[in-house]
PDB file of C-alpha atoms in Angstrom:
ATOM      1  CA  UNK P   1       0.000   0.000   0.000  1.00 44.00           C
ATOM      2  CA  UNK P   2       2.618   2.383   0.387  1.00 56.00           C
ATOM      3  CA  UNK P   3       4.046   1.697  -2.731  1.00 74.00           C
ATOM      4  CA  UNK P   4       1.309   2.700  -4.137  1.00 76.00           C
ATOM      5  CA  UNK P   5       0.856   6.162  -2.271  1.00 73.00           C
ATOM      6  CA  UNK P   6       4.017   6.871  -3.287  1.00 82.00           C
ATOM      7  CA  UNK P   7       3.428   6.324  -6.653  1.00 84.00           C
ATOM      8  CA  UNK P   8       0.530   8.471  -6.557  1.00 88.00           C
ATOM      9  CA  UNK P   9       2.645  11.425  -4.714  1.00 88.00           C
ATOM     10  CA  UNK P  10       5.093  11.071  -7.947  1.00 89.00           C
ATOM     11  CA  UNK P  11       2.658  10.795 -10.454  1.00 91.00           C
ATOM     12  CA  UNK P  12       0.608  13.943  -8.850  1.00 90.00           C
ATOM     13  CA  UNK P  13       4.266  15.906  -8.424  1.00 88.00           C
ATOM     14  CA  UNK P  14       5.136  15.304 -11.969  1.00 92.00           C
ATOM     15  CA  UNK P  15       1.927  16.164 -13.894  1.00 91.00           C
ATOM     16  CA  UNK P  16       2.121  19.679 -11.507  1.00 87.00           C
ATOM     17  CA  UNK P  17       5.455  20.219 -12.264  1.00 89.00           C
ATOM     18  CA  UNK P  18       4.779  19.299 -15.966  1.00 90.00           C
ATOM     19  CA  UNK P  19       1.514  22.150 -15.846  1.00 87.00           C
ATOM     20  CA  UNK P  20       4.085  25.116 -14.646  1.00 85.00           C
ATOM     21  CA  UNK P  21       6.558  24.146 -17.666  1.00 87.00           C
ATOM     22  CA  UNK P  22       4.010  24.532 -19.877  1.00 87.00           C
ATOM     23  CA  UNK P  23       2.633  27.217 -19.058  1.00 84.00           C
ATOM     24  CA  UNK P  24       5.866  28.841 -19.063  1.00 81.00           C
ATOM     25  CA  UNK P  25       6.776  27.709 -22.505  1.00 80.00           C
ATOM     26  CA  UNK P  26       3.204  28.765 -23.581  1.00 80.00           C
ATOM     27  CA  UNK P  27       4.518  32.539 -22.570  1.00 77.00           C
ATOM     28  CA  UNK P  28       7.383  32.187 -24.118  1.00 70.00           C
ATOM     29  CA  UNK P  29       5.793  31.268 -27.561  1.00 70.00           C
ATOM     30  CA  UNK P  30       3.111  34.145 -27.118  1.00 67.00           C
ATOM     31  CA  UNK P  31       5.994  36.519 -26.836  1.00 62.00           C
ATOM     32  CA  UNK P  32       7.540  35.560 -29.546  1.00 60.00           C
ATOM     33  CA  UNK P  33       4.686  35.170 -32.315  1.00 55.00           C
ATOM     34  CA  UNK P  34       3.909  39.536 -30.709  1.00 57.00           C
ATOM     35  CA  UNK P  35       7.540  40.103 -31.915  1.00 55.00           C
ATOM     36  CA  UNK P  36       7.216  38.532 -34.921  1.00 55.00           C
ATOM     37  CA  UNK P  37       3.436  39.793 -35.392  1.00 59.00           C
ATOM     38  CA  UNK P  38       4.494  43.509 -34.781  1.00 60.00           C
ATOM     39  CA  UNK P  39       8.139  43.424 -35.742  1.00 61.00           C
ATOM     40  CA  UNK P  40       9.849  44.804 -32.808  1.00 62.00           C
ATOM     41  CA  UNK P  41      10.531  44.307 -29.529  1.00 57.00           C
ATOM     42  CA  UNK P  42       8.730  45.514 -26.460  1.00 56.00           C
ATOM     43  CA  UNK P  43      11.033  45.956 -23.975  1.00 52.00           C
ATOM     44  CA  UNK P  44       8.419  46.687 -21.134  1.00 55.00           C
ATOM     45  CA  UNK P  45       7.154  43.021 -21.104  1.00 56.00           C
ATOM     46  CA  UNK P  46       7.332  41.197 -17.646  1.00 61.00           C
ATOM     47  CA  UNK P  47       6.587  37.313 -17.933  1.00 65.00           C
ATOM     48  CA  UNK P  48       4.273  37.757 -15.453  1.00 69.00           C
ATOM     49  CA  UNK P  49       3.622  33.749 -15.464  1.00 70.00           C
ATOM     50  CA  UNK P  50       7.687  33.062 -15.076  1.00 70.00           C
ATOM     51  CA  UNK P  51       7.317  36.353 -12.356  1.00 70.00           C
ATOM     52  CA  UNK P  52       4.820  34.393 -10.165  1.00 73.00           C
ATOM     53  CA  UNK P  53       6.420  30.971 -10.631  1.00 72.00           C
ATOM     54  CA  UNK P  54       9.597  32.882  -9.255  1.00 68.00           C
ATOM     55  CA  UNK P  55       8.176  34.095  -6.351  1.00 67.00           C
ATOM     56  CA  UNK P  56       6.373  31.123  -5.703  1.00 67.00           C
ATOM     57  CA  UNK P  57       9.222  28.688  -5.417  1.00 64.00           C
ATOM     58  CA  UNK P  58      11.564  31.114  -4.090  1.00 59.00           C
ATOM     59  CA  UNK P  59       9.526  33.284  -1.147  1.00 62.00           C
ATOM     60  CA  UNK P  60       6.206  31.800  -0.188  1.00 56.00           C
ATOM     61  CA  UNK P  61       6.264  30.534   3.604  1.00 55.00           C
ATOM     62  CA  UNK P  62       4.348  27.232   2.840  1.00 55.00           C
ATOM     63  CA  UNK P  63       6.595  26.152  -0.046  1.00 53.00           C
ATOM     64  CA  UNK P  64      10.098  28.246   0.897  1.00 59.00           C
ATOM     65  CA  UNK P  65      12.667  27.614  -1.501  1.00 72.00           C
ATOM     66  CA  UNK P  66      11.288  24.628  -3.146  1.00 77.00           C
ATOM     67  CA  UNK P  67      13.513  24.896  -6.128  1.00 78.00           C
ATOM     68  CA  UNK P  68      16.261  24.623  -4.414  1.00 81.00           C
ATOM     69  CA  UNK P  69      14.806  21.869  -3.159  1.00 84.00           C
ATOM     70  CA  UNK P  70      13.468  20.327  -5.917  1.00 86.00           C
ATOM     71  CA  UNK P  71      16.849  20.532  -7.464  1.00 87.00           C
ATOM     72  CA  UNK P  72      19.217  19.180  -4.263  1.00 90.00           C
ATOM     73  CA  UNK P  73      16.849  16.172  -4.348  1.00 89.00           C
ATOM     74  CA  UNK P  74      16.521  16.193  -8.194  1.00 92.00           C
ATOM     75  CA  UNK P  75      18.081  12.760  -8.309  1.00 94.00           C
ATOM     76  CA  UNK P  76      14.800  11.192  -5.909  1.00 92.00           C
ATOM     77  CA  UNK P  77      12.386  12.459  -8.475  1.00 92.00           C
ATOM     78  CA  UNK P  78      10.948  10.515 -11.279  1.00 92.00           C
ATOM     79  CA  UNK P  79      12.286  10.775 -14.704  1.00 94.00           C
ATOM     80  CA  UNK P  80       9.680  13.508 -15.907  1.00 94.00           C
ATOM     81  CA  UNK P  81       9.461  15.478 -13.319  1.00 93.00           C
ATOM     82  CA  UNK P  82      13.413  15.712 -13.126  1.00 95.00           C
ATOM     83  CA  UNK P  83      12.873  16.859 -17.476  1.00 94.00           C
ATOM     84  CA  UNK P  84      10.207  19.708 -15.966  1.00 92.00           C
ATOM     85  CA  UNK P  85      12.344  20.883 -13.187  1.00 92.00           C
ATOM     86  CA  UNK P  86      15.212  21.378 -15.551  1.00 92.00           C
ATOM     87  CA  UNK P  87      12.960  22.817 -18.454  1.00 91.00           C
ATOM     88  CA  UNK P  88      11.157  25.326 -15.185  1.00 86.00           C
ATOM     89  CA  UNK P  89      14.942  26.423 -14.541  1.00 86.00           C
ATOM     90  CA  UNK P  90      16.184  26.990 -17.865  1.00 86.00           C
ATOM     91  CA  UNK P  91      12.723  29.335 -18.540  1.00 82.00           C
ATOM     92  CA  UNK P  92      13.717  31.186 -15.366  1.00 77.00           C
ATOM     93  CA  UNK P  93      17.474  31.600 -15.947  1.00 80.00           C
ATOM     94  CA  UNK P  94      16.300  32.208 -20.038  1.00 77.00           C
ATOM     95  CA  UNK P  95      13.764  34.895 -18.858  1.00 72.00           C
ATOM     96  CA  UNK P  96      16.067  36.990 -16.567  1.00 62.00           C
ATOM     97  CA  UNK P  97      13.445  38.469 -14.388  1.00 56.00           C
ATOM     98  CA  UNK P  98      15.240  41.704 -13.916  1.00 54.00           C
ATOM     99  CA  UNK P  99      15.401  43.347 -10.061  1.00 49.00           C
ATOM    100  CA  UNK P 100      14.725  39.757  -8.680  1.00 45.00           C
ATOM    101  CA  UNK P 101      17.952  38.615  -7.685  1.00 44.00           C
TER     102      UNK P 101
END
């Protein structure tokens, strides 16, 4: 029975983890097909969703620093959720969310 909850516990952890990458990819592409719609470059855009997955993992009190966490114990995770994690940190370090350092 354990097993089992455990199982669960992954399966749930990697579909939410595999949600937040693509919705951060979706933002990505939106920003791009503006630039290519209009032609130039806004440089006032904030990824808000990238923004509030930031602040998420990296200030809230009930989940403080989880990806930190999620990456110490990246080698306990399943094999997809280890892809997301990786794919959430590369759209975070891509993004450069200027002034939250």
């Amino acid at each position: 029975v354990g097993s089992a909850a455990s199982n669960d516990q992954h399966a749930d952890l990697t579909a939410r983890l595999d949600r937040i990458k693509i919705l951060l990819y979706e933002e990505r592409s939106a920003s791009s097909n503006a630039v290519s719609q209009s032609g130039s470059i806004n440089l006032n855009w904030i990824p808000a969703i990238a923004t509030g997955v930031f602040k998420k993992f990296t200030t809230e009190s009930d989940v403080e620093e989880l990806m930190p966490k999620l990456i110490q114990n990246l080698p306990l995770l399943p094999f997809e959720a280890r892809k997301s994690v990786s794919a959430i940190f590369n759209y975070l370090l891509v993004c450069g969310l200027d002034g939250v350092d």
